[in-house]
Short mmCIF file of C-alpha atoms and ligand atoms in Angstrom, two decimals:
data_model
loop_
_atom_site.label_atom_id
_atom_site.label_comp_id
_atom_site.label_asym_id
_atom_site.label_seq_id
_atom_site.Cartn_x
_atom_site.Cartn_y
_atom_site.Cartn_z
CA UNK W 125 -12.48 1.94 -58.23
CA UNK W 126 -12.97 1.00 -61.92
CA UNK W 127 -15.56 -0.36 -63.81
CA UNK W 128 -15.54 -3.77 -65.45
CA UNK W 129 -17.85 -5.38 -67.50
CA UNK W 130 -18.44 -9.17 -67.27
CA UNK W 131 -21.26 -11.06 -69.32
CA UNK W 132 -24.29 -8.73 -68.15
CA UNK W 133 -22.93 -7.33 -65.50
CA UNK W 134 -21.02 -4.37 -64.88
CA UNK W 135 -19.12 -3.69 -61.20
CA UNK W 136 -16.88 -1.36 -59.44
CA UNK W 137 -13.52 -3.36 -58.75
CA UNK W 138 -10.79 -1.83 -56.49
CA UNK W 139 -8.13 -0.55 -58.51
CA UNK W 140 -4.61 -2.77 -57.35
CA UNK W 141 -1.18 -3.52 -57.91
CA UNK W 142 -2.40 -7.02 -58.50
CA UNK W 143 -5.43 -9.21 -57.59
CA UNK W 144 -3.94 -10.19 -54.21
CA UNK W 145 -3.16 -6.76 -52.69
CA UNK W 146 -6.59 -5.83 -53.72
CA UNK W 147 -9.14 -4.60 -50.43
CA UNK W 148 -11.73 -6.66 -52.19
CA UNK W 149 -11.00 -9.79 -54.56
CA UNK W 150 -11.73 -10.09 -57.84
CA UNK W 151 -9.86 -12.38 -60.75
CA UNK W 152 -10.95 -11.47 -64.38
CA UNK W 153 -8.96 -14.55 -65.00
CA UNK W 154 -12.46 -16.39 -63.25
CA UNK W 155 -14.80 -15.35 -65.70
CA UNK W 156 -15.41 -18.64 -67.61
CA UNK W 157 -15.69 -20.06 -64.27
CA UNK W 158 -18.97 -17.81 -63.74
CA UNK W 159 -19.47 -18.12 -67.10
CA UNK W 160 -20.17 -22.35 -66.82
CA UNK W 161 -21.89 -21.78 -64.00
CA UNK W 162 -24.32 -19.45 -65.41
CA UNK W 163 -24.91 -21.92 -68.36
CA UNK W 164 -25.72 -24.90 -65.50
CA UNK W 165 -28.16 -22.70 -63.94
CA UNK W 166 -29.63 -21.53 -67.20
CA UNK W 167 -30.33 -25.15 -67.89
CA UNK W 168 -31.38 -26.35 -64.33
CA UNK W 169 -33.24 -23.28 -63.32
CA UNK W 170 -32.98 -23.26 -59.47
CA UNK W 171 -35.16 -20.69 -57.69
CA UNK W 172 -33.35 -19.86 -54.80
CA UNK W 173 -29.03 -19.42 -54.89
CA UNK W 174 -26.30 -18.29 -52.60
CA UNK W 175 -22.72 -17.16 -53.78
CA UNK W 176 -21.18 -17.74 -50.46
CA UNK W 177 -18.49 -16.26 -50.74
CA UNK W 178 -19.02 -13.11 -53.09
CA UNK W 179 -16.50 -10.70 -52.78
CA UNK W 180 -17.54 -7.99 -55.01
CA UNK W 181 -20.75 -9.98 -56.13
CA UNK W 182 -19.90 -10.58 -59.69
CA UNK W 183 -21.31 -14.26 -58.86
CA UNK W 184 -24.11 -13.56 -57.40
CA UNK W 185 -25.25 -10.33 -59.74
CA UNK W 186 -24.44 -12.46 -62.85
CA UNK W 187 -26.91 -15.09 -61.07
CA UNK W 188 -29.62 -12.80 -61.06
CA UNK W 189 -29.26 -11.01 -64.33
CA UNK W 190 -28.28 -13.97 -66.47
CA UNK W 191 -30.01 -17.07 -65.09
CA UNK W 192 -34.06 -17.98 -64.03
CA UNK W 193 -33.22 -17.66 -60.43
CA UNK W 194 -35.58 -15.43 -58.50
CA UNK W 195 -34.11 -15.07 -55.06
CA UNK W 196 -30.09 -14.60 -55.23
CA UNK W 197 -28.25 -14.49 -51.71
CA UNK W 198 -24.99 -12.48 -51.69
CA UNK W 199 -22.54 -12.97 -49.13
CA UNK W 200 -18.99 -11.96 -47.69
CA UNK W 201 -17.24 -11.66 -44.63
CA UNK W 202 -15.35 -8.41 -45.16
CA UNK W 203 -17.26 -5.06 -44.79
CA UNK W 204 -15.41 -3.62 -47.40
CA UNK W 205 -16.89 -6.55 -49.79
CA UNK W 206 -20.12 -5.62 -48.06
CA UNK W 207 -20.26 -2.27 -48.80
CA UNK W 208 -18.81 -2.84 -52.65
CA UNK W 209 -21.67 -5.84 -53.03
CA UNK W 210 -24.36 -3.21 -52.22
CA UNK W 211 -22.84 -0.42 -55.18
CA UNK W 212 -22.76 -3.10 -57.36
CA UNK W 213 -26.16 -4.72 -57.26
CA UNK W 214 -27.56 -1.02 -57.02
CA UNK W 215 -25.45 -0.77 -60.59
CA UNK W 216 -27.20 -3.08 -61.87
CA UNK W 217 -30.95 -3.39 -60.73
CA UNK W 218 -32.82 -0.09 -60.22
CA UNK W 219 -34.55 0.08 -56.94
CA UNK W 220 -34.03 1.15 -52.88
CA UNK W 221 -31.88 -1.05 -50.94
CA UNK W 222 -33.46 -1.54 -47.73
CA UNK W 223 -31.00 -1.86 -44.57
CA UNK W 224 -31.37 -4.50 -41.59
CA UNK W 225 -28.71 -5.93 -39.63
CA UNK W 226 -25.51 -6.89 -41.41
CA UNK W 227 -28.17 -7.18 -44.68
CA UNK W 228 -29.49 -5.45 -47.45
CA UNK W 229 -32.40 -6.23 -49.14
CA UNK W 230 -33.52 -5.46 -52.82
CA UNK W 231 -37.37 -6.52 -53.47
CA UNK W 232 -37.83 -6.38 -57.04
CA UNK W 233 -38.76 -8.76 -60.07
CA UNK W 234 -35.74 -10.54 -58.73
CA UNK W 235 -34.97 -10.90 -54.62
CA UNK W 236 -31.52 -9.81 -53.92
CA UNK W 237 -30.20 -10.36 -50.35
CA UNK W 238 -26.87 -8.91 -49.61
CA UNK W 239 -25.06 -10.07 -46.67
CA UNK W 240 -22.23 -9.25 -44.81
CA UNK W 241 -21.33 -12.51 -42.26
CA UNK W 242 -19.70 -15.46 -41.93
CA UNK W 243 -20.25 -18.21 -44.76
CA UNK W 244 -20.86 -20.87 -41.82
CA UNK W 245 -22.99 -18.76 -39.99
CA UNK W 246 -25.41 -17.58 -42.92
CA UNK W 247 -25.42 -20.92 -44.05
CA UNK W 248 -26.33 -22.36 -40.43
CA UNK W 249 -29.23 -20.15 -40.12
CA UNK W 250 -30.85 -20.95 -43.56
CA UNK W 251 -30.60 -24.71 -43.01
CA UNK W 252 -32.28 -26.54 -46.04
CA UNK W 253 -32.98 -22.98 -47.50
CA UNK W 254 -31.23 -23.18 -50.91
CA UNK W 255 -31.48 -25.10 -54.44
CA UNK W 256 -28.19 -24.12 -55.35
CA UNK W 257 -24.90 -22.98 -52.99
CA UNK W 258 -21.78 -22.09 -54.97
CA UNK W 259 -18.34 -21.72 -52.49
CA UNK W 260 -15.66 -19.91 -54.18
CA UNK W 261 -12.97 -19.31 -51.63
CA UNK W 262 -9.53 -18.45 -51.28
CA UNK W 263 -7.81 -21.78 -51.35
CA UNK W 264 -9.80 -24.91 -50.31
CA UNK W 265 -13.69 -25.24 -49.79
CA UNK W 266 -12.98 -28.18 -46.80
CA UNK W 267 -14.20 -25.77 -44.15
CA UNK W 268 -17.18 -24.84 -45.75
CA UNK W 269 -18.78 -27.84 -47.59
CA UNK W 270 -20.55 -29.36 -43.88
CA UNK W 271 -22.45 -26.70 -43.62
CA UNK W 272 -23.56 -26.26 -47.26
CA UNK W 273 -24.57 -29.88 -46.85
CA UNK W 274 -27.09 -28.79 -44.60
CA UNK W 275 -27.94 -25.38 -45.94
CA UNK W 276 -28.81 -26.82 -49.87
CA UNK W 277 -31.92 -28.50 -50.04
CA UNK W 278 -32.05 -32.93 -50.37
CA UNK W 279 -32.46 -33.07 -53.87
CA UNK W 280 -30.59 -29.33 -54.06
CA UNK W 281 -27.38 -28.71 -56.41
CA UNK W 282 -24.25 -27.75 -54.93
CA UNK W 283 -21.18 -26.32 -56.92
CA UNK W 284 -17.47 -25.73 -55.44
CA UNK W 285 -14.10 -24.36 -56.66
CA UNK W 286 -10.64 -25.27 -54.97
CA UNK W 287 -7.70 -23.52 -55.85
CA UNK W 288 -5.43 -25.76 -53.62
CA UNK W 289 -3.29 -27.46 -56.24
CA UNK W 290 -0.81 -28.21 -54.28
CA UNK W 291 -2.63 -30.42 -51.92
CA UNK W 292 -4.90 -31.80 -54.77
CA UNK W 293 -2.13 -32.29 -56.97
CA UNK W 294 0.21 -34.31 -54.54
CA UNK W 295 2.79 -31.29 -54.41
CA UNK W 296 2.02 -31.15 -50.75
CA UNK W 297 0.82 -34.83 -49.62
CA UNK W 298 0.29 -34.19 -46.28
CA UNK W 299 -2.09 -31.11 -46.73
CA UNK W 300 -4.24 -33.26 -48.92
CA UNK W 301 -4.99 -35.81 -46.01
CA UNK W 302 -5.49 -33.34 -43.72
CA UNK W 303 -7.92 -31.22 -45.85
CA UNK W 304 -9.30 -33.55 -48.38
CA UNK W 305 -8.73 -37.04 -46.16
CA UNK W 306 -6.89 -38.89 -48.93
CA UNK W 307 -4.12 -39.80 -50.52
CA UNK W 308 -3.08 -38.02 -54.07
CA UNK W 309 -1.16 -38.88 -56.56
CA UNK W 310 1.67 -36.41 -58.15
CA UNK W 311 2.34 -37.20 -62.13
CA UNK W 312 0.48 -36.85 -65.54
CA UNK W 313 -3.13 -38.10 -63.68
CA UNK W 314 -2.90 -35.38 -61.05
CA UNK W 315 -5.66 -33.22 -62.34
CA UNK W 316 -7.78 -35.88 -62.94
CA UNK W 317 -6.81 -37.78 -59.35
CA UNK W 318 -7.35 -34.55 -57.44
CA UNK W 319 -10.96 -33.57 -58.93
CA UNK W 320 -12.01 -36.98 -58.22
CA UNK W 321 -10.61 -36.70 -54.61
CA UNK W 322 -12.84 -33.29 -54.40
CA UNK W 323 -15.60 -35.40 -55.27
CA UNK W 324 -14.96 -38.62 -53.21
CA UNK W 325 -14.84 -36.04 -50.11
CA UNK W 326 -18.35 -34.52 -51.32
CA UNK W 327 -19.56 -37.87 -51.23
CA UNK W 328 -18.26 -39.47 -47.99
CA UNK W 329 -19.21 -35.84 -46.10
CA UNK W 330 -22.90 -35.95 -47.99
CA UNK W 331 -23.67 -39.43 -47.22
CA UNK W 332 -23.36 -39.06 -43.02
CA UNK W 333 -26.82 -36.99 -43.93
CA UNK W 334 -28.76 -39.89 -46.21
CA UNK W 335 -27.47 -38.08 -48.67
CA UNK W 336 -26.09 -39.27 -52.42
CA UNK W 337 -24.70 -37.59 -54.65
CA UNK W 338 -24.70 -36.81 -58.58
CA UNK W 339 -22.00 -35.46 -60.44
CA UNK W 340 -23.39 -33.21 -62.72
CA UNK W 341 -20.15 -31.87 -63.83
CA UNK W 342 -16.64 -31.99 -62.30
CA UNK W 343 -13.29 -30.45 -64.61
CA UNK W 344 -10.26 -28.85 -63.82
CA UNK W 345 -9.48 -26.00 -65.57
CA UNK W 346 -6.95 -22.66 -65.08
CA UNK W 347 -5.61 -23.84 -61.86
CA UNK W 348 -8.69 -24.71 -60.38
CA UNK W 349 -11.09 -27.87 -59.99
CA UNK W 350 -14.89 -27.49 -59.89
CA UNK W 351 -17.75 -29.59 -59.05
CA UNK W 352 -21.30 -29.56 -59.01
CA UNK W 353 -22.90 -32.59 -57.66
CA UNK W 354 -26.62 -32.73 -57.32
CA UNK W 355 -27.84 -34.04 -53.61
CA UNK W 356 -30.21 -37.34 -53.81
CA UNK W 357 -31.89 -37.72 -51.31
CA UNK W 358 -32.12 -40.97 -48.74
CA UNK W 359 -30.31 -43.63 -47.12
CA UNK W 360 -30.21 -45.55 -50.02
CA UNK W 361 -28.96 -43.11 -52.81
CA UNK W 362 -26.04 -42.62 -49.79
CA UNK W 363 -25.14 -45.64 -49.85
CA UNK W 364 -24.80 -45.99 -53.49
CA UNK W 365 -23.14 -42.88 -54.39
CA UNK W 366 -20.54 -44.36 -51.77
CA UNK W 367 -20.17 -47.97 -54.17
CA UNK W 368 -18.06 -45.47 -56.43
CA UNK W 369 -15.43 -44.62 -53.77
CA UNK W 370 -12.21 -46.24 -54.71
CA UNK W 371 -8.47 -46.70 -54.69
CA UNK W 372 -5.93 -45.72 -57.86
CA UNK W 373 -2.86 -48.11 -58.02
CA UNK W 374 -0.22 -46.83 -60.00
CA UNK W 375 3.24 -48.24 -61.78
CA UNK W 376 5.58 -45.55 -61.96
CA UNK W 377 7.64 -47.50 -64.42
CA UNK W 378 5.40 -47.50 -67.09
CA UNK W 379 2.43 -45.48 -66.22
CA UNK W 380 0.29 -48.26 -65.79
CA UNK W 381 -2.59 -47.43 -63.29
CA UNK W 382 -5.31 -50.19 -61.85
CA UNK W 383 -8.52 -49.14 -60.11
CA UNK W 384 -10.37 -50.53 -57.46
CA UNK W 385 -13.31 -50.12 -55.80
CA UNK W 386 -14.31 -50.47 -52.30
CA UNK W 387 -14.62 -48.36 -49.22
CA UNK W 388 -10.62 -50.12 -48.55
CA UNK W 389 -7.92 -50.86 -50.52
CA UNK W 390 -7.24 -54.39 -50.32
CA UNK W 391 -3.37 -53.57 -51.36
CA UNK W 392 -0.67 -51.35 -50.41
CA UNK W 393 0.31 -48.00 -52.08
CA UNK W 394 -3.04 -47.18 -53.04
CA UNK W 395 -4.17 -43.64 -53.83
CA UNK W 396 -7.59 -42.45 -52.61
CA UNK W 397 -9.96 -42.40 -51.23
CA UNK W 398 -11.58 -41.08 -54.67
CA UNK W 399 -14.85 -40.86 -56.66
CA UNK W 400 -14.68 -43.17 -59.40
CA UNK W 401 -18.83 -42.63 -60.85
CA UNK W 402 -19.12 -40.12 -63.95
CA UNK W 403 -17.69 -37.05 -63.74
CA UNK W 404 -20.72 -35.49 -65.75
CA UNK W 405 -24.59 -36.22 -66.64
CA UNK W 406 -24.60 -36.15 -70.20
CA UNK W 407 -27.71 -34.64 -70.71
CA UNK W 408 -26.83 -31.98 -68.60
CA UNK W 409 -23.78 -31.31 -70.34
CA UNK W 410 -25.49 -31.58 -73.74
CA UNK W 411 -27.50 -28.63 -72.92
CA UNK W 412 -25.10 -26.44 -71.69
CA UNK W 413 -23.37 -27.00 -74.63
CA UNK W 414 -25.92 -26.38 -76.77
CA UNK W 415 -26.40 -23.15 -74.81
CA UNK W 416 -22.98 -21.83 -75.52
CA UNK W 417 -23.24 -22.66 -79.55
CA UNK W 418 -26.69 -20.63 -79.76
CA UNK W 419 -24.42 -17.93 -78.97
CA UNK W 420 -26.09 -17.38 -75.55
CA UNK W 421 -24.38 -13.91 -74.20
CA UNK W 422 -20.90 -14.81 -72.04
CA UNK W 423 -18.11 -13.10 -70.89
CA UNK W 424 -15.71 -15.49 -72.31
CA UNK W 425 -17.87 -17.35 -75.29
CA UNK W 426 -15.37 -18.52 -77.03
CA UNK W 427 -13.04 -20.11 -74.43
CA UNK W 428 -17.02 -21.61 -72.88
CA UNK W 429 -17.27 -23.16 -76.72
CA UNK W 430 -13.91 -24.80 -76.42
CA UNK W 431 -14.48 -26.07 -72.62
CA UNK W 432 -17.83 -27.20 -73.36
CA UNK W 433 -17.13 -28.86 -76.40
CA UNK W 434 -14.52 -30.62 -75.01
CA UNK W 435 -16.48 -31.56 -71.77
CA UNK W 436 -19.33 -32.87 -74.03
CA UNK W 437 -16.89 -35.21 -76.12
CA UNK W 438 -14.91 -36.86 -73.56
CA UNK W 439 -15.11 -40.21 -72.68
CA UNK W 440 -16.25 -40.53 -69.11
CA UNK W 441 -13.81 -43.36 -67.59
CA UNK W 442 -11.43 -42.90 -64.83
CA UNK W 443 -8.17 -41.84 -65.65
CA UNK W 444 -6.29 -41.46 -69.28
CA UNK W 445 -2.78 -42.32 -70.77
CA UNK W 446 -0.42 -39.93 -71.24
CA UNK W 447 1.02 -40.46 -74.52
CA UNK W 448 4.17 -37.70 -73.68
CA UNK W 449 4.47 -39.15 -70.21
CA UNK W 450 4.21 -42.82 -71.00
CA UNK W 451 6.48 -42.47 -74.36
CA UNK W 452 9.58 -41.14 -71.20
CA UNK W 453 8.73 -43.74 -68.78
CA UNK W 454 8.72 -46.93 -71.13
CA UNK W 455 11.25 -45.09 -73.94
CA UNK W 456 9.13 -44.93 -76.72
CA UNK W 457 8.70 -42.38 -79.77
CA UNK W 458 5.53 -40.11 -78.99
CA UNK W 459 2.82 -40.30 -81.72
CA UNK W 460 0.14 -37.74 -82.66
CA UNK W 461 -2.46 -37.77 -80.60
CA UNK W 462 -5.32 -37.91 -83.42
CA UNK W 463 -3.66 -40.73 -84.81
CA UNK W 464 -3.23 -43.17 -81.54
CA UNK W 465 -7.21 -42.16 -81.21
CA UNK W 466 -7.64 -43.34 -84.61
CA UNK W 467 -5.95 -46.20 -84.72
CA UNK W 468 -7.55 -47.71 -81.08
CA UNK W 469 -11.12 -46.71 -82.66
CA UNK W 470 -9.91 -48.59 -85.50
CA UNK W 471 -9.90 -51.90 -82.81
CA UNK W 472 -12.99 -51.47 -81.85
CA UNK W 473 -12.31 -49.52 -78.79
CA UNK W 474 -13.81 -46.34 -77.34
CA UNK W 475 -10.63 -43.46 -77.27
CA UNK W 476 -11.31 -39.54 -77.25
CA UNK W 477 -8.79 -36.69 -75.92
CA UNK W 478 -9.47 -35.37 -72.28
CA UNK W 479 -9.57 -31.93 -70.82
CA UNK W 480 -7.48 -33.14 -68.51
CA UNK W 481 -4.24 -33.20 -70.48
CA UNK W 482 -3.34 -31.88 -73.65
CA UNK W 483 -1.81 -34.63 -74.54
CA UNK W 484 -3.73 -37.86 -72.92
CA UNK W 485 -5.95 -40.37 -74.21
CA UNK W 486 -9.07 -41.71 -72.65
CA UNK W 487 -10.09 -45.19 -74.02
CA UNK W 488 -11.39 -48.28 -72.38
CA UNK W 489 -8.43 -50.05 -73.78
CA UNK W 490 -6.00 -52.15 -71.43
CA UNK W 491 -2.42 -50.64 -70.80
CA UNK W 492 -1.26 -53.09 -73.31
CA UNK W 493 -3.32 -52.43 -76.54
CA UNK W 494 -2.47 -48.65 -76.23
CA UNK W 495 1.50 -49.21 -75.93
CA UNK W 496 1.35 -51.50 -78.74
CA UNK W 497 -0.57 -49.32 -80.96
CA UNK W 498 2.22 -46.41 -79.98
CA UNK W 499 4.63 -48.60 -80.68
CA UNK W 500 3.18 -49.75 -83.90
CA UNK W 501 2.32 -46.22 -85.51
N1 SAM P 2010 -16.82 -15.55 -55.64
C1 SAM P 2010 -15.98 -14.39 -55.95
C2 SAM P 2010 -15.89 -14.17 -57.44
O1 SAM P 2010 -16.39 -15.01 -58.23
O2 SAM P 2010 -15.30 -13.14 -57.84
C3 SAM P 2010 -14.60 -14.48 -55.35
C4 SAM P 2010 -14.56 -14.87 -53.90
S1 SAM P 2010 -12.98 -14.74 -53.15
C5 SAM P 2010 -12.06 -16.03 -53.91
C6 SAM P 2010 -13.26 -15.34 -51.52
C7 SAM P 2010 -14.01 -14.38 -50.61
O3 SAM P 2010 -14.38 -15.08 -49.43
C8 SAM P 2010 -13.23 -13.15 -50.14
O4 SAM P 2010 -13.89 -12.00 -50.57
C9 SAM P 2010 -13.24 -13.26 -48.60
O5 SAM P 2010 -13.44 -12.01 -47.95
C10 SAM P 2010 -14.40 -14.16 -48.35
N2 SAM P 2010 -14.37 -14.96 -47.11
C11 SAM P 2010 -13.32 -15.57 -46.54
N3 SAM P 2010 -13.70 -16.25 -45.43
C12 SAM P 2010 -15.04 -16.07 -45.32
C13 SAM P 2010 -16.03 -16.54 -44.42
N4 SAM P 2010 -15.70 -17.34 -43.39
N5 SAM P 2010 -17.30 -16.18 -44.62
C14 SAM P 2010 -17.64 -15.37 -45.65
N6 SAM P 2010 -16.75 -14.90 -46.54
C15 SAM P 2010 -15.47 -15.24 -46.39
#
């Protein structure tokens, strides 16, 4: 074992050819991951929070040092985790872990309940327990996000990771309608297409309780997508979260796309279903960012800044132009990127970069008015 530091926390980690072979997971490269989560708690404040899926409970302890929550849940299904998770919290809070079955308790200005069980399980037995459930898994969150429908409270917040590119990102079509029940769309938009399937599947699962949903944030970032949606609670709020479920249409020729929305698609080749509401409550957003440039302690502050900023700026409409991909498909010259922004602005439409692509444009300008501006630059 060897010790790593990470915002406030400091953990054993098994020592391992790489991350992979490791006896108990855990991927410095995830840090600004826990670091944006930290910020949304720090800003929402939720009492009572579960890291599902801990591993060595960097989640979890960072919960429970960093942010207002006063009863942190810590939970894997691997002993070896187990055993690791209850080092590490005694690492960091002083006091006697007390033993019960499969659970370790730590009473102290902060509740810390360590737990070594299936995700499912825990999260069937603590059914409307939590304000806030974060899943983290290996791969895909699909066989976990039922039951952290039901273990979050109606109006709690509920944040997930999926690794799972390949289905997200159209690489493996088939995979994405099996786990995520829609169709995705390979190309320039993927990132963006994939972290709105993530959230159209939040939404359809979520509404079969009365439930709607909020987006407070959704991004894809390092090879991973992330959501937090808050939960809203009735019939109604359901049903409306569900009005922004759609269908992507998209011309490979020219990298036109179209959306629709509608629980169908009235036409063929669509892509979808997928969430096509905000992809962030700018208020909440706002805050968090404003968190991060008071120089609020992080593990990765700088790369948080960058993230955040960006978040904060973008324009919140579905989908972008990719000025690289576009300038290929309809054989034009590739302009910079601050001066295509400038120059729509300049016609009295909304354009900003996205986090989504290095080099795409979000705008609420038709297909037409941003070729013609490349091609007139
Ligand atoms: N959240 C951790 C972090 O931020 O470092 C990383 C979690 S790791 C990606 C996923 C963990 O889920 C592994 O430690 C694995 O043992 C655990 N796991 C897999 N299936 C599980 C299940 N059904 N219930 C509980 N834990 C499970």
């Amino acid at each position: 074992l060897f010790e790593v530091i990470e915002g406030k926390a400091k953990i054993l980690v098994p020592k391992a050819e790489s991350i992979y072979d490791s006896p108990v997971f855990y991927n410095p490269r995830m840090a600004l991951n826990r670091d944006v989560v930290v910020l949304l708690l720090k800003v929402l404040k939720p009492k009572i929070v579960l890291d599902a899926l801990s591993a060595t409970g960097i989640r979890g302890i960072r919960f429970a040092l960093e942010t207002p929550a006063e009863e942190i849940w810590l939970n894997d299904i691997s002993m070896e985790a187990y055993e690791l998770m209850k080092r590490n919290v005694t690492l960091n809070f002083p006091g006697e872990l007390k033993e019960g079955e499969n659970r370790a308790f730590l009473e102290g200005e902060k509740r810390i309940v360590i737990n070594n069980n299936d995700a499912n399980r825990l999260m069937a037995e603590k059914h409307r327990y939590f304000h806030f459930i974060d899943l983290d898994p290996f791969g895909s969150p699909m066989e976990f996000l039922d039951t952290a429908l039901r273990s979050v409270k109606r109006k709690g917040i509920l944040g997930v990771t999926a690794t799972d590119g390949a289905p997200l990102c159209g690489a493996h079509p088939k995979a994405c309608l099996r786990k995520y029940l829609a169709v995705p769309l390979r190309g320039e938009l993927c990132h963006e297409v994939g972290t709105r399937i993530l959230v159209g599947v939040i939404a359809r699962y979520a509404a079969k309780y009365d439930l709607g949903i909020e987006v407070l944030l959704a991004y894809y970032k390092d090879h991973y997508f992330r959501a937090f949606v808050r939960l809203r609670d009735g019939a109604k709020k359901g049903d409306e979260s569900l009005e922004n479920l759609g269908y992507i249409y998209f011309d490979e020729k020219t990298g036109k796309f179209e959306i629709e929305r509608g629980f169908l698609p009235t036409r063929p080749n669509a892509y979808g279903p997928v969430w096509l509401g905000p992809l962030k409550n700018e208020d909440v957003v706002e805050e968090m960012f404003k968190l991060v440039k008071s120089g609020v302690e992080l593990a990765k502050p700088r790369e948080a800044l960058k993230l955040l900023h960006m978040l904060h700026e973008e324009l919140d409409v579905p989908l972008f132009y990719d000025t690289h991909a576009i300038g290929k498909r309809i054989k034009i010259e590739t302009k910079k990127l601050g001066e295509i922004i400038k120059a729509l602005q300049e016609k009295g439409y909304k354009a900003t970069r996205t986090h989504f692509s290095p080099t795409g444009i979000k705008t609420d300008a038709p297909y037409e008015v941003f070729v013609d501006v490349m091609r007139k630059l």
